[in-house]
Phi, psi and omega in degrees: 000311183300318181295318182288325174298317178299318179301313182293318180298325179294338186261355185243175187286152181301336183296341176300315181295321179298314178306307186292322179297318181291318179294314182298323180302319179287321181299313182293329180294322186251014187300328181287345183264356182298130184253123176251131179217158177271144001285170179238087181273165183238132170279116187292341182196121176204173183230075182286348177273006181294148174305329184295341178258010186307315185257007187223002189303315180302319179290323178299315179296318181296317179297323178298312181295327181296332179263004176097004177267101190239011176223145187218115177265124186275159171246123182280150183240304187197178182301327177298313180297320180300318180297319179296317178301317180302316182289321179292328179297329178302321180282319190266341174075207191292344178274356174255101186262123182275146173227126180246128178188170179258111180296139180300332175296318180293315180301321184294342181244358184268154174283164180297323178297319178296318180295315180300316180296317181295321179294325177296316177296319180300318180300323180288320187273338188305323180303335181271351182274155175280335183207164172257119179160166009263138180234160178152210184226137175229102179254022176293164188303319185283321190249015181282076182240135172049062182304320181300316179293321177299314181296317181296315180294324177299312181295319181294323178289324176298323177298317177297317182297320180293322179291326184267355179053050179252144171302149181255138172248107190258137175248107182233116180230124179052033184210030184296318182295317179294316181295317181296322177299316180292316181298320179295328178293322183270350182300155007274167177237087185302330182276353177071203180162192180212153176262105184291140176052050182290133178227016185273189182277170177296324180297320177292317179302319180301323179296322177289323178300321180298334180269000177092021182256152166270160167254136183255124184256138183228212187298341179302332180299332183267353185269166171288162181075213182052049187293322180298318179296313184292332174287330182282326189305316179299337182272343183279133173283145176300336179286353182252354186237156169230165187237136184225164171254330190060028177306142006270008183264174176057058179299128179296145176269085185224141179303132180097351178249125182294115182294342179261003182273197181255133177291147180223157177302333179301336182280001175304324181296319179296321178294318178297323178297321179294319177296316182298321180296319179293321185274346181075034177232184179269154176297325179297321178296319179297311183291321181294316180290322177301314180296319177298318178299317181291321178297323178289317182297317186260002178064037183281000000 
């Protein structure tokens, strides 16, 4: 562990060390006050290594634990993010699951040399991660950059994932047909995976199910619009879905939550309530089955 953290730290910017030192100082100060309670649900996707949590992570974690969300699966972005995840995992242990991958937003703005170097580092570090991700394609209006580079990096990461037998955390936006074509070419995926922040139709979800993936539902469930998703939810079995916050992004549109604030893992409960209302079940049933699905997927 120490050697790989050192390798990653040598390749990233100095601000990573500053981030972790400041967070750790607070963590060690309040470690005796951390409250663990039953149930112990899992946030299927979040970014606790984000700059947005630099000055508040210990309090964010405590609020999460107070509502029963005591596990956090990360979404990887780039080598800087991987290094932060490695260091934070030392403090949080097995309920803090790391995911290393090249986010399509990062790929869309990086040079080929940067991508090649990052993929080399990823190959070295991947054995220590719980998952490969987040990787994928984003052809949405804002992030539709360098499609060729996104597709190439996606394929190269899938090759790494198959060799390493890691679950996949996929980011697919406005590119389901392209992504499914590529995934079918590389199938099967024995370790499975999930489609993070899924907002598509039931028909699209079925295609991912055939490949062994879960769909992960987040704050979009609480927003206006997203009609295809809301039409799909009643048809989805709880055994096919997991629930995420994507903290600090995608703040749920729920009474009592500041829409201009920062999303947190504690809001997983609010998202589950929205899903439960559509499906006619309890939020506890949604969260319990999601956690069971994640424990099976990640071998927790």
